[in-house]
Tab-separated table of C-alpha atoms in Angstrom:
chain	number	residue	atom	x	y	z
A	1362	UNK	CA	-0.052	-0.035	-0.007
A	1363	UNK	CA	1.351	3.380	-0.839
A	1364	UNK	CA	0.825	6.736	1.186
A	1365	UNK	CA	-0.035	9.836	-0.880
A	1366	UNK	CA	0.851	12.142	2.027
A	1367	UNK	CA	3.755	12.453	4.073
A	1368	UNK	CA	2.759	14.214	7.163
A	1369	UNK	CA	0.503	12.736	9.787
A	1370	UNK	CA	-1.194	16.165	10.172
A	1371	UNK	CA	-3.751	17.536	7.451
A	1372	UNK	CA	-1.404	20.166	5.831
A	1373	UNK	CA	-3.067	23.475	4.936
A	1374	UNK	CA	-1.352	23.461	1.424
A	1375	UNK	CA	-3.148	20.195	0.981
A	1376	UNK	CA	-6.655	21.795	1.178
A	1377	UNK	CA	-8.380	22.495	-2.096
A	1378	UNK	CA	-11.937	22.865	-1.638
A	1379	UNK	CA	-14.421	23.177	1.633
A	1380	UNK	CA	-18.049	22.423	1.318
A	1381	UNK	CA	-19.712	25.595	2.316
A	1382	UNK	CA	-22.643	25.334	4.815
A	1383	UNK	CA	-24.982	26.842	2.321
A	1384	UNK	CA	-24.459	23.891	-0.119
A	1385	UNK	CA	-24.973	21.096	2.308
A	1386	UNK	CA	-28.861	20.928	1.523
A	1387	UNK	CA	-28.149	20.321	-2.056
A	1388	UNK	CA	-26.232	17.412	-1.436
A	1389	UNK	CA	-28.808	15.549	0.410
A	1390	UNK	CA	-30.784	15.131	-2.665
A	1391	UNK	CA	-29.802	12.058	-4.716
A	1392	UNK	CA	-28.177	12.665	-7.984
A	1393	UNK	CA	-29.450	9.452	-9.502
A	1394	UNK	CA	-32.027	6.609	-8.878
A	1395	UNK	CA	-31.751	5.047	-5.730
A	1396	UNK	CA	-31.361	1.036	-5.617
A	1397	UNK	CA	-31.553	-1.193	-2.605
A	1398	UNK	CA	-30.557	-4.409	-4.486
A	1399	UNK	CA	-26.811	-4.483	-5.796
A	1400	UNK	CA	-27.566	-7.300	-8.421
A	1401	UNK	CA	-30.285	-5.095	-9.670
A	1402	UNK	CA	-28.259	-2.003	-9.792
A	1403	UNK	CA	-25.253	-3.968	-11.538
A	1404	UNK	CA	-27.782	-4.859	-14.302
A	1405	UNK	CA	-27.481	-0.988	-15.255
A	1406	UNK	CA	-23.651	-0.859	-15.160
A	1407	UNK	CA	-22.109	-0.710	-18.498
A	1408	UNK	CA	-18.430	0.504	-18.192
A	1409	UNK	CA	-16.197	1.590	-15.278
A	1410	UNK	CA	-17.684	1.321	-11.749
A	1411	UNK	CA	-16.504	3.739	-9.281
A	1412	UNK	CA	-17.913	3.204	-5.637
A	1413	UNK	CA	-17.761	5.839	-2.980
A	1414	UNK	CA	-18.483	4.425	0.575
A	1415	UNK	CA	-17.863	1.327	2.524
A	1416	UNK	CA	-21.340	-0.161	2.562
A	1417	UNK	CA	-21.935	0.417	-1.099
A	1418	UNK	CA	-18.513	-1.270	-1.857
A	1419	UNK	CA	-19.442	-4.128	0.474
A	1420	UNK	CA	-22.699	-4.960	-1.340
A	1421	UNK	CA	-21.174	-4.536	-4.627
A	1422	UNK	CA	-18.381	-6.932	-3.656
A	1423	UNK	CA	-21.216	-9.475	-2.306
A	1424	UNK	CA	-23.063	-9.197	-5.668
A	1425	UNK	CA	-19.877	-10.349	-7.191
A	1426	UNK	CA	-18.502	-7.018	-8.955
A	1427	UNK	CA	-15.396	-5.592	-7.575
A	1428	UNK	CA	-15.514	-1.746	-8.303
A	1429	UNK	CA	-12.691	-0.383	-10.747
A	1430	UNK	CA	-12.123	2.358	-8.237
A	1431	UNK	CA	-13.399	2.270	-4.391
A	1432	UNK	CA	-13.208	5.070	-1.853
A	1433	UNK	CA	-13.659	3.637	1.713
A	1434	UNK	CA	-13.003	5.205	5.056
A	1435	UNK	CA	-14.111	2.552	7.495
A	1436	UNK	CA	-17.030	4.437	8.417
A	1437	UNK	CA	-20.717	4.621	7.679
A	1438	UNK	CA	-23.185	7.491	9.040
A	1439	UNK	CA	-20.112	8.521	11.099
A	1440	UNK	CA	-19.696	5.240	12.999
A	1441	UNK	CA	-17.201	2.372	12.471
A	1442	UNK	CA	-18.333	-0.426	10.113
A	1443	UNK	CA	-18.300	-3.862	11.485
A	1444	UNK	CA	-15.282	-5.968	11.082
A	1445	UNK	CA	-16.679	-8.116	8.290
A	1446	UNK	CA	-17.439	-5.017	6.079
A	1447	UNK	CA	-13.958	-3.274	6.940
A	1448	UNK	CA	-11.895	-6.534	5.888
A	1449	UNK	CA	-14.026	-7.030	2.718
A	1450	UNK	CA	-13.590	-3.611	1.375
A	1451	UNK	CA	-9.906	-2.683	2.655
A	1452	UNK	CA	-8.483	-6.070	1.298
A	1453	UNK	CA	-5.975	-4.908	-1.417
A	1454	UNK	CA	-6.251	-1.417	-0.835
A	1455	UNK	CA	-3.565	0.074	-2.822
A	1456	UNK	CA	-3.763	3.844	-2.112
A	1457	UNK	CA	-3.983	5.351	1.302
A	1458	UNK	CA	-4.762	9.217	1.794
A	1459	UNK	CA	-5.979	11.890	4.267
A	1460	UNK	CA	-8.909	13.770	3.620
A	1461	UNK	CA	-10.591	15.965	6.108
A	1462	UNK	CA	-14.445	15.717	6.739
A	1463	UNK	CA	-16.391	18.248	4.267
A	1464	UNK	CA	-13.281	18.898	2.267
A	1465	UNK	CA	-11.507	17.813	-1.003
A	1466	UNK	CA	-7.634	17.883	-0.538
A	1467	UNK	CA	-4.926	17.374	-2.966
A	1468	UNK	CA	-4.036	13.763	-1.872
A	1469	UNK	CA	-7.623	12.459	-2.533
A	1470	UNK	CA	-7.759	14.232	-5.781
A	1471	UNK	CA	-4.448	12.836	-7.141
A	1472	UNK	CA	-5.305	9.327	-5.699
A	1473	UNK	CA	-8.633	9.424	-7.671
A	1474	UNK	CA	-7.043	10.644	-10.996
A	1475	UNK	CA	-4.375	7.816	-10.598
A	1476	UNK	CA	-7.103	5.161	-9.806
A	1477	UNK	CA	-9.151	6.118	-12.946
A	1478	UNK	CA	-6.105	5.982	-14.895
A	1479	UNK	CA	-5.076	2.474	-14.245
A	1480	UNK	CA	-6.329	-0.755	-15.678
A	1481	UNK	CA	-6.518	-2.447	-12.380
A	1482	UNK	CA	-9.125	-2.206	-9.709
A	1483	UNK	CA	-8.042	0.168	-7.101
A	1484	UNK	CA	-9.225	0.735	-3.518
A	1485	UNK	CA	-8.612	4.202	-2.037
A	1486	UNK	CA	-8.370	3.942	1.990
A	1487	UNK	CA	-9.272	7.357	3.094
A	1488	UNK	CA	-8.208	8.528	6.574
A	1489	UNK	CA	-10.811	11.181	7.242
A	1490	UNK	CA	-13.885	11.288	4.989
A	1491	UNK	CA	-14.495	10.143	1.386
A	1492	UNK	CA	-18.094	11.244	0.807
A	1493	UNK	CA	-17.522	14.253	-1.335
A	1494	UNK	CA	-15.241	12.368	-3.792
A	1495	UNK	CA	-18.424	11.220	-5.582
A	1496	UNK	CA	-18.533	15.011	-7.214
A	1497	UNK	CA	-15.204	14.939	-8.822
A	1498	UNK	CA	-15.366	11.247	-9.682
A	1499	UNK	CA	-18.595	12.184	-11.894
A	1500	UNK	CA	-16.611	14.751	-13.455
A	1501	UNK	CA	-13.538	12.734	-14.099
A	1502	UNK	CA	-15.178	9.451	-14.954
A	1503	UNK	CA	-15.275	8.418	-18.635
A	1504	UNK	CA	-18.813	8.886	-20.492
A	1505	UNK	CA	-20.935	5.865	-19.696
A	1506	UNK	CA	-19.226	4.939	-16.346
A	1507	UNK	CA	-21.050	4.392	-13.082
A	1508	UNK	CA	-20.463	6.263	-10.040
A	1509	UNK	CA	-22.274	4.697	-6.971
A	1510	UNK	CA	-22.625	6.127	-3.558
A	1511	UNK	CA	-24.616	5.617	-0.432
A	1512	UNK	CA	-27.766	7.603	0.162
A	1513	UNK	CA	-28.085	7.073	4.260
A	1514	UNK	CA	-31.148	4.929	5.199
A	1515	UNK	CA	-32.180	4.735	1.730
A	1516	UNK	CA	-29.851	2.665	-0.550
A	1517	UNK	CA	-27.475	3.065	-3.304
A	1518	UNK	CA	-27.329	6.028	-5.739
A	1519	UNK	CA	-26.514	5.097	-9.245
A	1520	UNK	CA	-25.237	7.993	-11.512
A	1521	UNK	CA	-24.447	6.974	-15.119
A	1522	UNK	CA	-22.166	9.626	-16.265
A	1523	UNK	CA	-23.016	12.075	-18.965
A	1524	UNK	CA	-22.044	15.450	-20.019
A	1525	UNK	CA	-25.068	16.904	-18.308
A	1526	UNK	CA	-24.020	15.267	-14.902
A	1527	UNK	CA	-20.616	16.452	-15.346
A	1528	UNK	CA	-21.897	20.144	-15.885
A	1529	UNK	CA	-24.056	19.893	-12.797
A	1530	UNK	CA	-21.062	18.558	-10.777
A	1531	UNK	CA	-18.850	21.149	-12.192
A	1532	UNK	CA	-21.498	24.011	-11.261
A	1533	UNK	CA	-21.726	22.582	-7.786
A	1534	UNK	CA	-17.908	22.362	-7.277
A	1535	UNK	CA	-17.201	25.876	-8.440
A	1536	UNK	CA	-19.497	27.002	-5.508
A	1537	UNK	CA	-17.206	25.499	-2.795
A	1538	UNK	CA	-14.705	27.576	-0.876
A	1539	UNK	CA	-11.028	27.304	-1.847
A	1540	UNK	CA	-8.794	26.974	-4.717
A	1541	UNK	CA	-10.998	26.087	-7.343
A	1542	UNK	CA	-8.269	26.698	-10.143
A	1543	UNK	CA	-5.833	24.234	-8.516
A	1544	UNK	CA	-8.561	21.784	-7.919
A	1545	UNK	CA	-9.595	21.496	-11.783
A	1546	UNK	CA	-5.723	21.568	-12.792
A	1547	UNK	CA	-5.140	18.348	-10.484
A	1548	UNK	CA	-8.288	16.797	-11.471
A	1549	UNK	CA	-8.085	17.327	-15.199
A	1550	UNK	CA	-4.260	17.166	-15.357
C-alpha cells in the first residue's frame, strides 16, 4: 500500500475545496436513482464502476463485482463499520490518503486521478472522509461510467456519467470555498 501524503497532520497546502454550509442541503438530494438491490443495480452498469463508501462497496463485492475504483474510510453514518465489512472493502487497498471531513484535498484528488487512469481495480483507503469524492468522480469518470454512492437509510445512488451530470457537478464544485483553479488543474491534469 502506498501513502499519498507524507505528514500525519492535515497540511493546509493540501486543502483545495471546502463544502460551504449553504451547499449542504443540495447534497442531500440524490443525483440519480436509488437502488437497494446490488444485483439489480449492476444490471444497469455498462462500463467502469466507481464506488464511494464502505457499505456500497461491500454490497457490490457481495454481488460479485469488484469496483474499478472504490473509496472507503471504515465508517458509515459517522460510526465505524463492522469488522466483516471493513475487512472485505479494505482487502487489497492500494492507495492510502488523508482527507478531512467536508473537504476535497490534494491527496484524494491525486489518488482519484491515478485510480481512474490504471487498468487495475484500485481501492483508496481514506483517513478522514470520502463522501464528497463522488462529485469529482462524476466529473473525471469516462462517459457511461457508473458512480455509486450511499444515500443514508435509503440505498445506493447510481449515477451513469453523462455530459449533463458532469456540468451539474462542475457547477456545484465551483461553488465550494477554496482554490478551485488548482482543484481543476489536479483533477483534469
